[in-house]
CSV table of C-alpha atoms in Angstrom, one decimal:
chain,number,residue,atom,x,y,z
A,1,MET,CA,-117.6,63.4,54.6
A,2,ARG,CA,-121.1,63.8,52.5
A,3,SER,CA,-121.7,63.8,49.1
A,4,PRO,CA,-121.5,67.0,47.8
A,5,GLY,CA,-124.7,69.0,46.9
A,6,ALA,CA,-126.8,67.1,49.1
A,7,ARG,CA,-129.8,69.4,50.3
A,8,SER,CA,-128.4,71.8,48.5
A,9,PRO,CA,-130.8,73.8,46.2
A,10,GLY,CA,-129.7,73.7,42.4
A,11,GLY,CA,-128.7,77.3,42.4
A,12,ALA,CA,-130.7,80.0,40.0
A,13,ALA,CA,-132.8,76.9,39.2
A,14,PRO,CA,-136.2,77.9,37.7
A,15,ALA,CA,-139.1,76.5,39.3
A,16,ALA,CA,-141.0,73.2,37.6
A,17,GLY,CA,-142.2,74.1,34.7
A,18,GLY,CA,-140.2,77.0,34.2
A,19,THR,CA,-138.2,75.7,31.0
A,20,GLY,CA,-137.0,78.1,28.7
A,21,ALA,CA,-139.7,80.1,29.4
A,22,GLY,CA,-139.0,83.4,26.2
A,23,GLY,CA,-136.8,81.3,23.8
A,24,ASP,CA,-136.1,77.8,22.1
A,25,PRO,CA,-134.1,76.2,24.4
A,26,GLY,CA,-131.6,74.8,21.6
A,27,ALA,CA,-131.4,71.3,20.1
A,28,ASP,CA,-128.9,70.0,22.6
A,29,ALA,CA,-131.2,71.2,25.8
A,30,TRP,CA,-132.0,69.0,28.1
A,31,LEU,CA,-134.1,69.9,31.4
A,32,GLU,CA,-132.7,68.5,34.1
A,33,LEU,CA,-135.0,67.2,37.3
A,34,ALA,CA,-133.8,66.9,40.7
A,35,VAL,CA,-135.1,66.5,43.7
A,36,THR,CA,-133.9,65.9,47.6
A,37,CYS,CA,-135.0,63.6,49.7
A,38,ASP,CA,-135.0,61.1,52.5
A,39,PRO,CA,-133.4,57.9,51.9
A,40,GLU,CA,-136.6,55.9,52.2
A,41,ALA,CA,-138.4,57.6,49.2
A,42,VAL,CA,-135.4,57.0,46.7
A,43,GLU,CA,-137.4,54.5,45.2
A,44,ALA,CA,-140.8,56.2,45.4
A,45,VAL,CA,-139.3,59.3,43.5
A,46,SER,CA,-137.3,57.3,41.3
A,47,GLU,CA,-140.0,55.6,39.6
A,48,ILE,CA,-142.0,59.0,39.1
A,49,PHE,CA,-138.7,60.2,37.5
A,50,ALA,CA,-138.2,57.2,35.1
A,51,ARG,CA,-142.1,57.8,33.8
A,52,ILE,CA,-141.1,60.6,32.1
A,53,ALA,CA,-137.1,60.1,31.5
A,54,PRO,CA,-136.4,56.8,29.9
A,55,GLY,CA,-132.4,57.3,29.5
A,56,GLY,CA,-132.2,56.4,33.0
A,57,VAL,CA,-132.1,58.1,36.9
A,58,SER,CA,-129.5,59.2,38.7
A,59,VAL,CA,-129.4,58.9,42.5
A,60,GLU,CA,-127.0,60.6,44.3
A,61,PRO,CA,-126.4,59.0,48.2
A,62,GLY,CA,-125.2,60.8,51.7
A,63,PHE,CA,-122.2,58.5,52.4
A,64,THR,CA,-119.7,58.4,54.6
A,65,LEU,CA,-116.1,57.8,54.0
A,66,VAL,CA,-114.3,54.4,56.0
A,67,ASP,CA,-111.4,52.5,56.0
A,68,GLU,CA,-109.2,55.6,55.6
A,69,GLY,CA,-111.1,56.7,52.8
A,70,LEU,CA,-111.2,53.3,50.9
A,71,GLY,CA,-114.1,52.5,51.3
A,72,ALA,CA,-117.4,54.2,51.5
A,73,ALA,CA,-120.8,53.4,53.5
A,74,VAL,CA,-124.1,55.0,52.4
A,75,ASP,CA,-125.3,56.9,55.2
A,76,PRO,CA,-129.2,55.9,55.6
A,77,ALA,CA,-130.0,59.3,57.5
A,78,ALA,CA,-128.6,61.5,55.0
A,79,PRO,CA,-130.4,63.0,52.2
A,80,ALA,CA,-130.0,61.9,48.6
A,81,THR,CA,-130.2,63.5,45.5
A,82,VAL,CA,-132.7,61.7,42.9
A,83,ARG,CA,-132.2,63.2,38.8
A,84,ALA,CA,-133.3,62.7,35.2
A,85,TYR,CA,-133.1,64.3,32.3
A,86,LEU,CA,-135.5,64.7,29.1
A,87,PRO,CA,-135.2,66.5,25.7
A,88,ALA,CA,-136.2,70.0,25.7
A,89,ARG,CA,-135.6,70.6,22.6
A,90,ASP,CA,-139.6,71.7,22.6
A,91,ALA,CA,-140.1,73.4,25.6
A,92,GLY,CA,-143.9,72.6,26.2
A,93,PRO,CA,-143.5,68.8,26.3
A,94,ALA,CA,-141.0,69.2,28.5
A,95,ARG,CA,-142.8,71.3,30.6
A,96,ALA,CA,-145.7,69.5,30.9
A,97,SER,CA,-143.5,66.4,32.1
A,98,ALA,CA,-142.4,68.6,34.5
A,99,ALA,CA,-145.6,70.1,35.8
A,100,ALA,CA,-146.5,65.9,35.7
A,101,VAL,CA,-143.7,64.9,37.9
A,102,GLU,CA,-144.4,67.7,40.2
A,103,ARG,CA,-147.7,66.3,40.8
A,104,ALA,CA,-147.0,62.8,41.5
A,105,LEU,CA,-144.3,64.2,44.0
A,106,GLY,CA,-147.2,65.8,45.5
A,107,HIS,CA,-149.2,62.6,46.0
A,108,LEU,CA,-145.7,60.9,47.3
A,109,GLN,CA,-145.9,62.9,50.9
A,110,ALA,CA,-149.7,61.3,51.4
A,111,PHE,CA,-148.2,57.6,51.2
A,112,GLY,CA,-146.1,57.9,54.6
A,113,LEU,CA,-142.9,58.5,53.2
A,114,ARG,CA,-140.7,60.5,54.5
A,115,GLU,CA,-139.0,64.2,53.9
A,116,ILE,CA,-139.4,64.6,49.9
A,117,GLY,CA,-138.0,68.0,49.0
A,118,GLU,CA,-138.9,70.6,46.1
A,119,LEU,CA,-138.6,70.0,42.6
A,120,ARG,CA,-135.9,71.6,41.2
A,121,THR,CA,-135.5,72.4,37.4
A,122,ARG,CA,-132.7,73.5,35.2
A,123,VAL,CA,-131.7,73.5,31.5
A,124,VAL,CA,-128.1,72.0,30.9
A,125,HIS,CA,-126.6,72.3,27.2
A,126,GLU,CA,-123.9,69.9,25.8
A,127,ALA,CA,-123.4,68.8,22.4
A,128,ASP,CA,-121.0,65.4,22.8
A,129,TRP,CA,-121.6,63.6,25.6
A,130,ALA,CA,-119.2,60.7,24.5
A,131,SER,CA,-116.4,63.2,24.2
A,132,ALA,CA,-117.2,66.0,26.7
A,133,TRP,CA,-115.1,64.1,29.7
A,134,LYS,CA,-112.2,64.6,27.8
A,135,ARG,CA,-112.1,68.3,28.3
A,136,HIS,CA,-111.2,67.5,32.5
A,137,VAL,CA,-107.9,65.0,31.3
A,138,GLY,CA,-104.6,66.8,30.3
A,139,VAL,CA,-100.7,66.1,30.3
A,140,LEU,CA,-99.2,64.9,33.3
A,141,ARG,CA,-95.5,65.4,34.3
A,142,VAL,CA,-94.1,63.2,36.6
A,143,GLY,CA,-90.5,63.2,38.4
A,144,HIS,CA,-87.8,65.0,35.8
A,145,GLY,CA,-88.6,63.3,32.8
A,146,ILE,CA,-91.7,61.1,33.1
A,147,VAL,CA,-95.0,62.1,30.9
A,148,ILE,CA,-98.4,60.9,30.7
A,149,ARG,CA,-100.2,61.8,28.1
A,150,PRO,CA,-103.8,60.7,27.0
A,151,THR,CA,-104.0,59.7,23.4
A,152,TRP,CA,-105.8,62.7,22.0
A,153,ARG,CA,-103.8,65.2,23.8
A,154,ARG,CA,-100.1,66.3,22.0
A,155,HIS,CA,-97.6,67.1,23.6
A,156,ARG,CA,-94.3,68.7,22.5
A,157,ARG,CA,-91.2,66.2,23.9
A,158,ARG,CA,-88.6,67.8,25.5
A,159,ALA,CA,-84.9,66.4,25.9
A,160,GLY,CA,-85.0,63.9,28.4
A,161,ASP,CA,-89.0,63.1,28.5
A,162,THR,CA,-90.5,59.5,28.5
A,163,VAL,CA,-93.6,60.0,27.3
A,164,LEU,CA,-96.8,57.4,28.4
A,165,ALA,CA,-99.6,57.1,26.3
A,166,MET,CA,-102.4,56.2,28.3
A,167,ASP,CA,-106.3,56.7,28.1
A,168,PRO,CA,-108.0,56.9,30.9
A,169,GLY,CA,-110.7,54.1,32.0
A,170,MET,CA,-111.7,51.6,34.4
A,171,ALA,CA,-108.3,50.7,35.7
A,172,PHE,CA,-106.7,54.7,35.1
A,173,GLY,CA,-108.1,57.7,35.3
A,174,THR,CA,-107.4,61.0,34.2
A,175,GLY,CA,-105.3,62.3,37.1
A,176,LEU,CA,-102.8,60.5,38.9
A,177,HIS,CA,-102.9,59.5,42.6
A,178,PRO,CA,-100.1,60.4,44.8
A,179,THR,CA,-99.5,56.5,45.4
A,180,THR,CA,-98.7,56.2,41.6
A,181,ARG,CA,-96.6,59.5,41.6
A,182,LEU,CA,-94.7,57.7,44.2
A,183,CYS,CA,-93.7,54.3,42.5
A,184,LEU,CA,-93.0,56.3,39.0
A,185,ALA,CA,-90.6,58.7,40.6
A,186,GLY,CA,-89.3,55.4,42.7
A,187,ILE,CA,-89.0,53.7,39.0
A,188,GLU,CA,-87.6,56.8,37.6
A,189,ARG,CA,-85.1,56.9,40.8
A,190,TRP,CA,-83.9,53.3,39.4
A,191,ALA,CA,-83.2,54.3,36.2
A,192,ASP,CA,-81.5,57.3,37.0
A,193,GLU,CA,-79.4,55.0,39.3
A,194,GLY,CA,-79.0,52.4,36.6
A,195,LEU,CA,-80.4,49.8,38.0
A,196,LEU,CA,-83.1,49.1,35.3
A,197,ALA,CA,-79.7,48.8,32.7
A,198,ARG,CA,-78.8,45.6,34.3
A,199,GLY,CA,-80.5,42.4,35.4
A,200,GLY,CA,-81.4,39.0,34.9
A,201,ALA,CA,-83.5,39.9,31.7
A,202,ARG,CA,-82.0,37.7,28.4
A,203,ASP,CA,-80.4,40.9,27.2
A,204,GLY,CA,-78.4,41.7,30.4
A,205,THR,CA,-81.3,44.7,31.2
A,206,ALA,CA,-83.6,44.6,34.3
A,207,ARG,CA,-86.5,42.1,35.1
A,208,LEU,CA,-89.2,43.8,36.9
A,209,LEU,CA,-92.4,42.2,38.5
A,210,ASP,CA,-95.5,44.8,39.0
A,211,VAL,CA,-97.8,43.3,41.7
A,212,GLY,CA,-101.9,44.6,41.1
A,213,CYS,CA,-100.2,45.9,37.6
A,214,GLY,CA,-103.9,48.3,37.1
A,215,SER,CA,-103.6,49.6,33.9
A,216,GLY,CA,-100.0,48.5,33.9
A,217,ILE,CA,-98.3,51.9,34.2
A,218,LEU,CA,-95.6,51.2,36.3
A,219,ALA,CA,-94.3,48.4,34.5
A,220,ILE,CA,-94.7,50.4,31.0
A,221,ALA,CA,-92.6,53.0,32.5
A,222,ALA,CA,-90.2,50.6,33.4
A,223,GLY,CA,-89.9,49.2,30.3
A,224,LEU,CA,-89.9,52.3,28.6
A,225,LEU,CA,-87.0,53.6,30.5
A,226,GLY,CA,-85.0,50.2,29.8
A,227,ALA,CA,-86.4,47.1,32.2
A,228,GLY,CA,-86.1,44.0,29.1
A,229,GLU,CA,-88.5,42.2,31.0
A,230,LEU,CA,-91.9,42.7,32.7
A,231,LEU,CA,-94.6,41.1,34.1
A,232,GLY,CA,-97.5,42.5,35.4
A,233,VAL,CA,-99.9,40.7,37.7
A,234,ASP,CA,-104.0,41.9,38.4
A,235,PRO,CA,-107.0,39.8,40.4
A,236,ASP,CA,-109.3,41.9,38.4
A,237,PRO,CA,-109.8,40.9,34.4
A,238,ILE,CA,-110.0,44.5,33.3
A,239,ALA,CA,-106.5,45.3,34.7
A,240,VAL,CA,-104.9,42.3,32.6
A,241,GLU,CA,-106.7,43.4,29.7
A,242,ALA,CA,-106.2,47.3,30.4
A,243,THR,CA,-102.5,46.2,31.1
A,244,LEU,CA,-101.6,44.5,27.2
A,245,ALA,CA,-103.4,47.3,25.3
A,246,ASN,CA,-101.5,50.0,27.1
A,247,ALA,CA,-98.4,48.2,26.5
A,248,ARG,CA,-99.5,47.1,23.0
A,249,ARG,CA,-100.0,51.4,22.7
A,250,ASN,CA,-96.5,51.8,24.1
A,251,ARG,CA,-94.3,49.7,22.0
A,252,VAL,CA,-93.2,47.3,25.0
A,253,ALA,CA,-95.7,44.5,24.6
A,254,ARG,CA,-92.8,42.4,23.1
A,255,ARG,CA,-90.9,43.0,26.7
A,256,LEU,CA,-94.5,42.6,29.0
A,257,ARG,CA,-96.6,39.5,30.2
A,258,ALA,CA,-99.3,40.2,32.5
A,259,ARG,CA,-101.6,37.6,34.2
A,260,ARG,CA,-104.8,37.1,36.6
A,261,GLY,CA,-103.2,36.5,40.2
A,262,SER,CA,-101.5,37.4,42.9
A,263,LEU,CA,-98.1,36.1,44.6
A,264,PRO,CA,-96.3,34.1,44.4
A,265,SER,CA,-95.5,34.7,40.5
A,266,GLY,CA,-93.6,31.5,40.2
A,267,ALA,CA,-91.5,33.5,37.6
A,268,GLY,CA,-88.8,35.0,39.8
A,269,PRO,CA,-86.5,35.6,41.0
A,270,PHE,CA,-86.9,39.6,40.0
A,271,ASP,CA,-84.2,42.3,40.2
A,272,LEU,CA,-86.9,45.1,41.2
A,273,VAL,CA,-90.5,44.1,42.1
A,274,ALA,CA,-93.1,47.5,42.3
A,275,ALA,CA,-96.1,46.8,44.6
A,276,ASN,CA,-98.1,50.0,44.3
A,277,LEU,CA,-100.7,48.1,47.1
A,278,ILE,CA,-102.4,49.2,50.1
A,279,ALA,CA,-100.7,48.7,53.8
A,280,SER,CA,-102.4,45.6,54.7
A,281,LEU,CA,-102.3,43.8,52.1
A,282,LEU,CA,-98.1,44.9,51.7
A,283,ALA,CA,-98.1,43.9,55.2
A,284,THR,CA,-99.4,39.7,54.6
A,285,LEU,CA,-97.5,39.8,51.1
A,286,ALA,CA,-94.3,41.4,52.8
A,287,ALA,CA,-92.4,37.3,52.8
A,288,ASP,CA,-94.1,36.6,49.5
A,289,LEU,CA,-92.4,39.9,47.6
A,290,ALA,CA,-89.4,39.7,49.3
A,291,ALA,CA,-89.4,35.9,47.7
A,292,GLU,CA,-89.6,37.4,44.0
A,293,LEU,CA,-86.8,39.2,44.8
A,294,ARG,CA,-82.7,38.1,43.9
A,295,PRO,CA,-80.8,38.6,46.6
A,296,GLY,CA,-79.5,42.4,46.1
A,297,GLY,CA,-83.0,42.8,44.3
A,298,ARG,CA,-85.1,46.3,45.7
A,299,LEU,CA,-88.8,46.8,46.6
A,300,LEU,CA,-90.8,49.6,46.1
A,301,ALA,CA,-94.0,49.5,48.4
A,302,SER,CA,-96.4,52.0,47.9
A,303,GLY,CA,-99.8,52.7,48.7
A,304,ILE,CA,-99.5,53.1,52.4
A,305,PHE,CA,-101.3,55.2,54.5
A,306,VAL,CA,-99.3,57.5,56.7
A,307,ASP,CA,-101.2,56.1,60.1
A,308,ARG,CA,-99.7,52.7,58.4
A,309,GLU,CA,-96.0,52.7,57.9
A,310,ALA,CA,-95.1,51.5,61.6
A,311,ALA,CA,-96.8,47.6,60.2
A,312,VAL,CA,-95.3,47.6,56.9
A,313,ARG,CA,-91.9,48.3,57.9
A,314,GLN,CA,-92.0,45.8,60.9
A,315,ALA,CA,-93.2,43.3,57.9
A,316,LEU,CA,-90.9,44.2,55.5
A,317,GLU,CA,-88.2,44.1,58.1
A,318,GLY,CA,-89.4,40.6,59.3
A,319,ALA,CA,-89.3,39.3,55.5
A,320,GLY,CA,-85.8,40.0,55.3
A,321,LEU,CA,-85.9,43.1,53.6
A,322,ARG,CA,-84.0,45.9,54.3
A,323,VAL,CA,-85.7,50.1,54.1
A,324,LEU,CA,-83.4,52.1,52.9
A,325,ARG,CA,-85.6,54.7,51.5
A,326,ARG,CA,-88.9,57.0,52.6
A,327,GLU,CA,-91.0,59.1,50.1
A,328,ALA,CA,-94.3,61.0,50.9
A,329,GLU,CA,-96.8,62.8,49.5
A,330,GLY,CA,-100.1,64.2,51.2
A,331,ASP,CA,-101.0,61.0,53.3
A,332,TRP,CA,-99.4,58.3,51.4
A,333,VAL,CA,-95.9,56.9,51.9
A,334,ALA,CA,-93.7,54.6,49.3
A,335,LEU,CA,-90.7,52.7,50.7
A,336,GLU,CA,-87.8,51.6,49.1
A,337,ALA,CA,-86.4,48.5,50.3
A,338,GLU,CA,-83.4,45.7,49.5
A,339,ARG,CA,-83.4,41.8,49.7
A,340,GLY,CA,-80.3,40.8,51.9
A,341,GLU,CA,-77.6,39.1,49.5
A,342,ARG,CA,-78.3,35.7,51.4
B,1,MET,CA,-104.4,49.9,44.3
B,2,ALA,CA,-105.3,52.1,46.9
B,3,LYS,CA,-107.4,54.5,46.1
B,4,LYS,CA,-109.4,57.1,47.8
B,5,ILE,CA,-112.8,57.1,47.0
B,6,ARG,CA,-114.4,60.7,45.7
B,7,ILE,CA,-117.8,60.1,45.2
B,8,VAL,CA,-120.2,57.2,45.2
B,9,LEU,CA,-123.9,57.3,42.9
B,10,THR,CA,-126.4,55.2,41.5
B,11,LEU,CA,-127.3,55.4,37.7
B,12,GLN,CA,-130.8,53.3,36.9
B,13,LEU,CA,-130.2,52.9,33.3
B,14,PRO,CA,-132.1,50.2,30.7
B,15,ALA,CA,-130.2,47.1,31.0
B,16,GLY,CA,-127.7,46.4,27.5
B,17,LYS,CA,-129.1,49.9,26.2
B,18,ALA,CA,-127.3,52.8,28.4
B,19,THR,CA,-125.7,55.6,25.9
B,20,PRO,CA,-123.5,58.5,26.8
B,21,ALA,CA,-126.5,60.7,27.3
B,22,PRO,CA,-128.0,62.2,30.3
B,23,PRO,CA,-127.8,60.5,33.0
B,24,VAL,CA,-124.8,59.2,32.4
B,25,GLY,CA,-122.9,62.1,30.6
B,26,THR,CA,-124.2,64.3,32.8
B,27,ALA,CA,-123.3,62.3,36.5
B,28,LEU,CA,-120.0,61.4,35.1
B,29,GLY,CA,-118.7,63.8,32.8
B,30,PRO,CA,-117.9,66.2,35.3
B,31,HIS,CA,-115.3,63.7,37.4
B,32,GLY,CA,-113.7,63.0,33.9
B,33,ILE,CA,-115.0,59.6,33.9
B,34,ASN,CA,-114.5,57.6,30.4
B,35,ILE,CA,-117.7,57.5,29.6
B,36,VAL,CA,-118.0,55.0,26.9
B,37,GLU,CA,-116.3,52.6,28.5
B,38,PHE,CA,-119.0,53.2,31.2
B,39,THR,CA,-121.7,52.6,28.8
B,40,LYS,CA,-119.5,49.7,26.8
B,41,THR,CA,-118.8,48.3,30.1
B,42,TYR,CA,-122.4,48.3,31.5
B,43,ASN,CA,-124.2,47.3,28.4
B,44,GLU,CA,-122.1,44.0,28.3
B,45,LYS,CA,-122.8,43.5,31.7
B,46,THR,CA,-126.7,43.3,31.4
B,47,ALA,CA,-126.7,42.1,28.3
B,48,ASP,CA,-128.7,39.5,29.5
B,49,LYS,CA,-131.3,41.3,31.0
B,50,VAL,CA,-132.3,43.6,28.5
B,51,GLY,CA,-136.1,45.3,28.9
B,52,GLN,CA,-135.4,45.3,32.8
B,53,VAL,CA,-134.1,48.6,34.6
B,54,ILE,CA,-130.4,47.7,36.3
B,55,PRO,CA,-128.6,50.2,38.5
B,56,ALA,CA,-125.3,50.3,39.0
B,57,GLN,CA,-123.3,52.1,41.7
B,58,ILE,CA,-120.5,53.7,40.6
B,59,THR,CA,-117.4,54.4,43.1
B,60,ILE,CA,-115.3,56.8,41.7
B,61,PHE,CA,-111.6,57.6,43.1
B,62,GLU,CA,-109.7,60.5,43.7
B,63,ASP,CA,-107.4,59.3,40.3
B,64,ARG,CA,-110.7,59.8,38.8
B,65,SER,CA,-110.8,55.6,37.7
B,66,PHE,CA,-114.2,54.1,38.7
B,67,THR,CA,-115.4,50.7,39.6
B,68,PHE,CA,-119.1,49.4,39.5
B,69,VAL,CA,-121.3,47.1,40.4
B,70,LEU,CA,-125.0,45.9,39.4
B,71,LYS,CA,-128.0,46.2,42.1
B,72,THR,CA,-131.2,44.9,42.1
B,73,PRO,CA,-133.9,46.2,39.4
B,74,PRO,CA,-135.8,49.1,41.3
B,75,ALA,CA,-138.8,48.0,43.3
B,76,ALA,CA,-141.1,49.4,40.9
B,77,ASP,CA,-139.4,47.1,37.9
B,78,LEU,CA,-140.4,44.3,40.6
B,79,LEU,CA,-143.8,45.8,41.7
B,80,ARG,CA,-144.7,45.7,38.3
B,81,LYS,CA,-144.0,42.5,37.1
B,82,ALA,CA,-145.7,40.8,40.9
B,83,ALA,CA,-148.8,43.3,39.9
B,84,GLY,CA,-148.4,42.1,36.1
B,85,VAL,CA,-148.8,45.7,35.3
B,86,ASP,CA,-146.9,47.3,31.7
B,87,ARG,CA,-144.7,49.6,32.1
B,88,GLY,CA,-146.5,52.9,31.3
B,89,SER,CA,-149.7,52.3,33.0
B,90,ALA,CA,-147.9,54.2,36.2
B,91,THR,CA,-151.0,56.6,37.1
B,92,THR,CA,-150.4,59.5,39.3
B,93,GLY,CA,-151.6,57.3,42.6
B,94,ARG,CA,-155.5,57.9,41.8
B,95,GLU,CA,-156.4,55.3,39.6
B,96,LYS,CA,-155.5,51.9,40.8
B,97,ALA,CA,-153.1,50.3,38.6
B,98,GLY,CA,-152.9,46.8,40.1
B,99,THR,CA,-153.1,44.7,43.2
B,100,ILE,CA,-150.1,42.5,45.0
B,101,THR,CA,-150.3,41.0,47.8
B,102,ARG,CA,-149.0,41.6,51.5
B,103,ASP,CA,-146.7,38.0,51.2
B,104,GLN,CA,-145.5,39.9,47.7
B,105,LEU,CA,-144.8,42.9,49.3
B,106,ARG,CA,-142.8,40.9,51.9
B,107,GLU,CA,-140.9,39.0,48.9
B,108,ILE,CA,-140.3,42.3,47.5
B,109,ALA,CA,-138.9,43.9,50.2
B,110,ALA,CA,-136.8,41.0,50.9
B,111,ILE,CA,-135.1,41.1,47.6
B,112,LYS,CA,-134.1,44.6,48.0
B,113,LEU,CA,-133.3,45.1,51.9
B,114,ALA,CA,-129.2,45.2,51.0
B,115,ASP,CA,-129.4,47.4,48.3
B,116,LEU,CA,-132.7,49.7,50.3
B,117,ASN,CA,-130.4,51.3,53.7
B,118,ALA,CA,-133.1,50.0,55.1
B,119,ASN,CA,-132.8,49.2,59.2
B,120,ASP,CA,-134.9,45.9,59.0
B,121,LEU,CA,-137.5,44.3,56.9
B,122,GLU,CA,-140.5,46.1,58.2
B,123,ALA,CA,-138.9,49.6,57.3
B,124,ALA,CA,-137.9,48.5,53.7
B,125,MET,CA,-141.8,46.9,53.4
B,126,ARG,CA,-142.8,50.2,54.4
B,127,GLN,CA,-140.5,52.3,51.6
B,128,VAL,CA,-142.0,49.5,48.8
B,129,GLU,CA,-145.7,50.2,49.7
B,130,GLY,CA,-145.0,53.8,49.6
B,131,THR,CA,-143.5,53.3,46.0
B,132,ALA,CA,-146.5,50.7,45.3
B,133,ARG,CA,-148.9,53.0,46.2
B,134,SER,CA,-147.6,55.8,44.4
B,135,MET,CA,-147.7,53.8,41.9
B,136,GLY,CA,-151.7,53.0,42.0
B,137,ILE,CA,-150.7,49.5,42.7
B,138,GLU,CA,-152.7,48.4,46.1
B,139,VAL,CA,-151.3,46.3,48.6
B,140,ALA,CA,-153.9,43.7,49.7
B,141,GLY,CA,-154.6,42.2,52.9
């Protein structure tokens, strides 16, 4: 897949210097400058843009998705788009800067760099950049009663709703990935079966381990649905911080611990383990995951790309786990397994 | 977590001083990315490099979470340092702003090689030399 928009002209963009002709562009106006060019010219074009745009420059390279979409490789043959912005409150100076950039770009071609496209300009408006992204974030519903609510959104609770307040950030986005949805639905099923209400926690409810906890969403959901002791582990310190902050926000902090690391957790056995990882990691960790469970305990293994399902099943079965259930959404599969009674 | 990538992009920003204004807001806002969290984390990670431009290569996932890694400073910054030219004295390419040696060019190309999408050092040198000439910096020898 190529990055969207590469080499596409900027819609109805006026030519360079054509900023807001015939009127005041407004106090919140910015003049966007964009050039699509060969990757070889990106550094030189960025330097020219940086002369007039102290806030910085953005570069959108062409890229190819690799490793089942889990990785990206920048494509050295695909054109890249370089963009910069200048305040356009006063159209005059912005227009002069754009013209200077156009002249400098004209010289570039003479220096033996490969193709450089035309300079495209347009005026963009935005009053508040710091909060603009929040418009794209809404309340999400998973399973029959789990609701994910960004803290600044209101939600009218229906009977049976379990509401998680989660602010998007690095560890958790503004949408739910299918692998996370599959896990949340699985945890809700555990609650429906009464598995969260009984187990090895001090209060007689379940102990749950969240492997690769990320934002902590799975452990927190399990806590709100009744599990009494929760542990999240993740190699990423940002994830551990996010998990603890989200636990406080959802008032399960007293029942939830989170720490940096992987398996073994050293805190087993658990009644339930949720592992929203990737297929290769699930296969590698199968024996460790099984070892965290008490006999009869359940594992939810998610993040399995459909092509890799067989390998994960084989690894889980090889570790003494019996696959009880399969759920799928799009290209993603989640498996629920049980540890034998021995 | 297993998350599919939605888009990859690079922001060249002033170390320690990024703000939610463009290009950050315009690049990340439409993807539903928490802009304030990005600028805060970027500024923390680059606080010891204030005065430099440090690019951040940002990966945005399908669920709109994101991660980023810092890259080497743009070739232009390295060239200015090598030529002893101040920021702001860049010209349109017609006036000579400074000079660097071919060895310095090679050194800068070697630093930038991993981030330039160049196949070999020669290709990287050609790219850096193009940038240098555009800035009015001559390569001697």
